[in-house]
Coordinates of C-alpha atoms in Angstrom, one line a residue:
M1 CA 119.3 178.2 143.5
S2 CA 119.0 180.3 140.3
E3 CA 115.8 180.1 138.4
S4 CA 113.6 181.9 135.9
R5 CA 109.9 181.2 135.9
F6 CA 106.8 181.8 133.8
V7 CA 103.3 181.1 135.1
Y8 CA 100.0 181.3 133.2
V9 CA 96.6 180.6 134.5
T10 CA 93.4 180.4 132.5
Y11 CA 89.9 179.1 132.9
I12 CA 88.3 177.1 130.0
R13 CA 84.7 176.1 129.8
T14 CA 85.2 172.4 129.4
T15 CA 85.8 169.3 131.5
P16 CA 89.2 168.3 132.8
E17 CA 89.1 165.2 130.5
K18 CA 88.4 167.2 127.4
L19 CA 91.1 169.7 128.3
W20 CA 93.6 166.9 128.9
A21 CA 92.7 165.4 125.5
A22 CA 93.2 168.8 123.8
L23 CA 96.8 169.0 125.3
T24 CA 97.7 165.4 124.2
T25 CA 95.9 164.9 120.9
T26 CA 98.1 165.5 117.9
E27 CA 95.6 166.7 115.3
F28 CA 93.8 169.0 117.7
M29 CA 97.1 170.4 119.0
K30 CA 98.1 171.6 115.5
A31 CA 95.1 173.9 115.3
Y32 CA 96.1 175.9 118.4
F33 CA 99.9 175.4 118.4
F34 CA 100.4 177.1 115.1
G35 CA 101.0 173.9 113.2
Y36 CA 103.4 172.4 115.7
T37 CA 102.7 169.2 117.7
F38 CA 104.5 166.9 120.2
D39 CA 106.0 163.7 118.7
T40 CA 105.8 161.3 121.6
S41 CA 104.0 158.1 122.9
W42 CA 102.4 160.1 125.8
Q43 CA 103.7 157.8 128.5
K44 CA 105.7 158.5 131.6
D45 CA 109.5 158.7 130.9
A46 CA 108.9 158.8 127.1
P47 CA 111.0 161.3 125.1
W48 CA 109.2 164.0 123.2
Q49 CA 110.0 166.5 120.5
L50 CA 108.2 169.6 119.4
V51 CA 107.9 169.4 115.6
K52 CA 106.3 170.8 112.5
P53 CA 105.9 168.9 109.2
G54 CA 109.0 169.6 107.0
E55 CA 111.0 171.1 109.9
G56 CA 113.4 169.7 112.5
P57 CA 112.6 169.6 116.2
T58 CA 112.6 172.9 117.9
D59 CA 112.4 171.7 121.5
S60 CA 112.7 168.3 123.3
G61 CA 112.8 166.5 126.6
N62 CA 111.1 163.7 128.5
I63 CA 107.7 163.2 130.1
V64 CA 108.6 163.2 133.8
G65 CA 105.0 163.3 135.1
F66 CA 101.9 161.8 133.5
D67 CA 98.7 161.7 135.6
P68 CA 95.5 162.2 133.4
P69 CA 93.5 164.3 133.5
S70 CA 95.2 166.5 136.1
R71 CA 99.0 166.7 135.7
L72 CA 101.5 166.6 132.9
E73 CA 105.1 167.5 133.5
L74 CA 107.9 167.7 130.9
S75 CA 111.6 168.3 131.0
W76 CA 112.2 170.9 128.4
R77 CA 115.2 172.2 126.3
H78 CA 115.2 174.4 123.3
E79 CA 117.3 173.0 120.4
M80 CA 117.8 175.7 117.8
D81 CA 119.1 178.9 119.5
A82 CA 122.6 178.2 120.8
A83 CA 122.2 180.5 123.9
A84 CA 118.9 179.0 124.9
R85 CA 120.1 175.4 124.3
A86 CA 123.1 176.1 126.6
E87 CA 120.7 176.8 129.5
G88 CA 120.0 173.0 129.6
Y89 CA 116.8 171.4 130.6
G90 CA 114.0 173.1 132.5
R91 CA 110.5 172.0 133.4
C92 CA 107.1 172.7 132.0
L93 CA 104.2 171.7 134.2
F94 CA 100.5 171.6 133.2
E95 CA 98.0 171.4 136.0
I96 CA 94.3 170.9 135.4
A97 CA 91.6 171.3 138.1
P98 CA 87.8 171.4 137.9
A99 CA 86.3 174.9 138.5
G100 CA 82.6 174.8 138.5
E101 CA 81.5 174.4 134.8
A102 CA 85.0 175.2 133.7
S103 CA 88.5 173.8 134.2
K104 CA 91.4 175.7 135.6
L105 CA 94.7 175.3 133.6
T106 CA 97.9 176.4 135.1
V107 CA 101.1 176.3 133.1
T108 CA 104.4 176.8 134.9
H109 CA 107.6 176.9 132.9
T110 CA 110.9 177.1 134.8
M111 CA 114.6 177.1 133.7
P112 CA 117.5 176.6 136.1
V113 CA 119.2 180.0 135.3
D114 CA 118.6 183.6 136.0
N115 CA 117.4 185.8 133.2
S116 CA 116.7 182.8 131.0
K117 CA 116.5 183.4 127.3
T118 CA 114.2 180.4 127.0
I119 CA 111.8 182.0 129.4
A120 CA 112.0 185.3 127.6
M121 CA 110.9 183.6 124.4
I122 CA 108.2 181.2 125.8
S123 CA 106.6 184.0 127.9
Q124 CA 105.5 185.5 124.5
G125 CA 104.5 182.1 123.0
W126 CA 102.5 180.5 125.8
P127 CA 99.9 183.3 126.1
Q128 CA 99.1 183.1 122.4
I129 CA 99.1 179.3 122.3
L130 CA 96.9 179.0 125.4
S131 CA 94.5 181.8 124.1
N132 CA 94.2 179.7 120.9
L133 CA 93.5 176.6 123.0
K134 CA 90.7 178.3 125.0
S135 CA 89.1 179.9 122.0
L136 CA 89.2 176.6 120.0
I137 CA 87.6 174.6 122.7
E138 CA 84.9 177.1 123.5
T139 CA 84.1 178.4 120.0
G140 CA 85.6 176.0 117.5
K141 CA 87.9 178.7 116.2
A142 CA 91.5 179.7 117.1
A143 CA 91.9 183.2 118.4
M144 CA 95.1 184.0 116.4
K145 CA 95.0 184.1 112.6
P146 CA 97.9 183.5 110.2
G147 CA 100.3 186.4 109.9
V148 CA 99.2 188.2 113.1
G149 CA 102.0 190.0 114.8
K150 CA 104.6 189.6 112.1
S151 CA 107.6 192.0 112.2
K152 CA 109.1 192.9 108.8
G153 CA 112.7 191.8 108.3
R154 CA 112.8 189.8 111.6
R155 CA 113.5 186.1 111.5
P156 CA 111.3 184.0 113.8
S157 CA 112.6 181.7 116.5
A158 CA 111.4 178.1 116.4
A159 CA 112.2 177.8 120.1
S160 CA 109.2 179.9 121.0
H161 CA 107.0 178.5 118.4
H162 CA 107.7 181.1 115.6
L163 CA 108.5 183.9 118.1
S164 CA 111.1 186.5 117.6
L165 CA 114.0 186.7 120.2
R166 CA 113.2 190.1 121.6
S167 CA 112.5 190.8 125.3
Q168 CA 109.5 189.6 127.2
S169 CA 107.7 192.9 126.9
S170 CA 108.2 193.7 123.2
T171 CA 107.8 190.5 121.1
S172 CA 104.8 189.3 119.1
A173 CA 104.4 186.0 117.4
R174 CA 104.8 184.8 113.8
V175 CA 101.9 182.4 113.5
G176 CA 100.2 180.1 111.1
V177 CA 97.2 178.0 112.1
P178 CA 95.5 175.4 110.0
S179 CA 92.5 176.9 108.0
R180 CA 90.2 174.2 109.2
P181 CA 90.3 173.2 112.9
P182 CA 89.7 169.5 113.7
K183 CA 86.1 168.5 114.6
L184 CA 85.4 168.5 118.3
R185 CA 83.9 165.0 118.2
H186 CA 87.5 163.7 118.0
L187 CA 88.3 165.6 121.1
R188 CA 85.3 164.1 122.9
A189 CA 86.4 160.6 121.9
A190 CA 89.9 161.3 123.3
A191 CA 88.5 162.8 126.5
T192 CA 86.5 159.6 127.0
E193 CA 89.6 157.6 126.6
A194 CA 91.5 159.9 129.0
K195 CA 88.8 159.3 131.6
R196 CA 89.1 155.5 131.2
S197 CA 92.9 155.8 131.4
A198 CA 92.6 157.8 134.6
R199 CA 90.4 155.2 136.2
A200 CA 92.8 152.4 135.1
G201 CA 96.0 154.2 135.9
G202 CA 97.4 153.8 132.4
S203 CA 98.1 155.8 129.2
P204 CA 95.4 156.6 126.7
S205 CA 95.4 154.1 123.8
T206 CA 94.1 156.6 121.4
S207 CA 96.9 159.1 122.0
P208 CA 99.6 159.7 119.4
S209 CA 101.8 156.6 119.2
T210 CA 104.9 157.9 117.4
N211 CA 108.0 157.8 119.5
A212 CA 110.6 160.6 119.4
P213 CA 114.1 159.5 118.4

């Protein structure tokens, strides 16, 4: 079976519950996802869209696996670039595991085609997004600043979260992060709710509640 795959592993000095909350809390997500966030109810089988205020959805799919605070799996299709959209739905899997005083985060993004354009784009996006996530949790500040990596005269691709459509080895991101990241106390509250949800086997009641169309 044909497949393209991207895998990224990082260790973040936080608990699995707080890391899960960071991945599923709208306001915190905007600070490391360059202003984008997921529009979803954060429940198994729920639809999701990747959106930014004032712009249409760039990517979409369903939540096919939801097991806080250890496993989140999404079906994933890019919506704006015709060639990437034609590749259909792939999968993006987030796996969280305790690692001493840190948590291990593994992101595996696959598409059911060889030489996937979607994978070429997201392989530039995920390292910057996840570096922002790590930095924001550990220091309170995102690693990437507005305007870093811009290429003059080149139009960004919304599919890869404001990334250009060059090859995996030569693209840098067009980014824009909020000037004031959300306070970490909100993340702690969401982490507490994620822990309660994991014990109860349900969905966090404090997670974003808007449903994708």
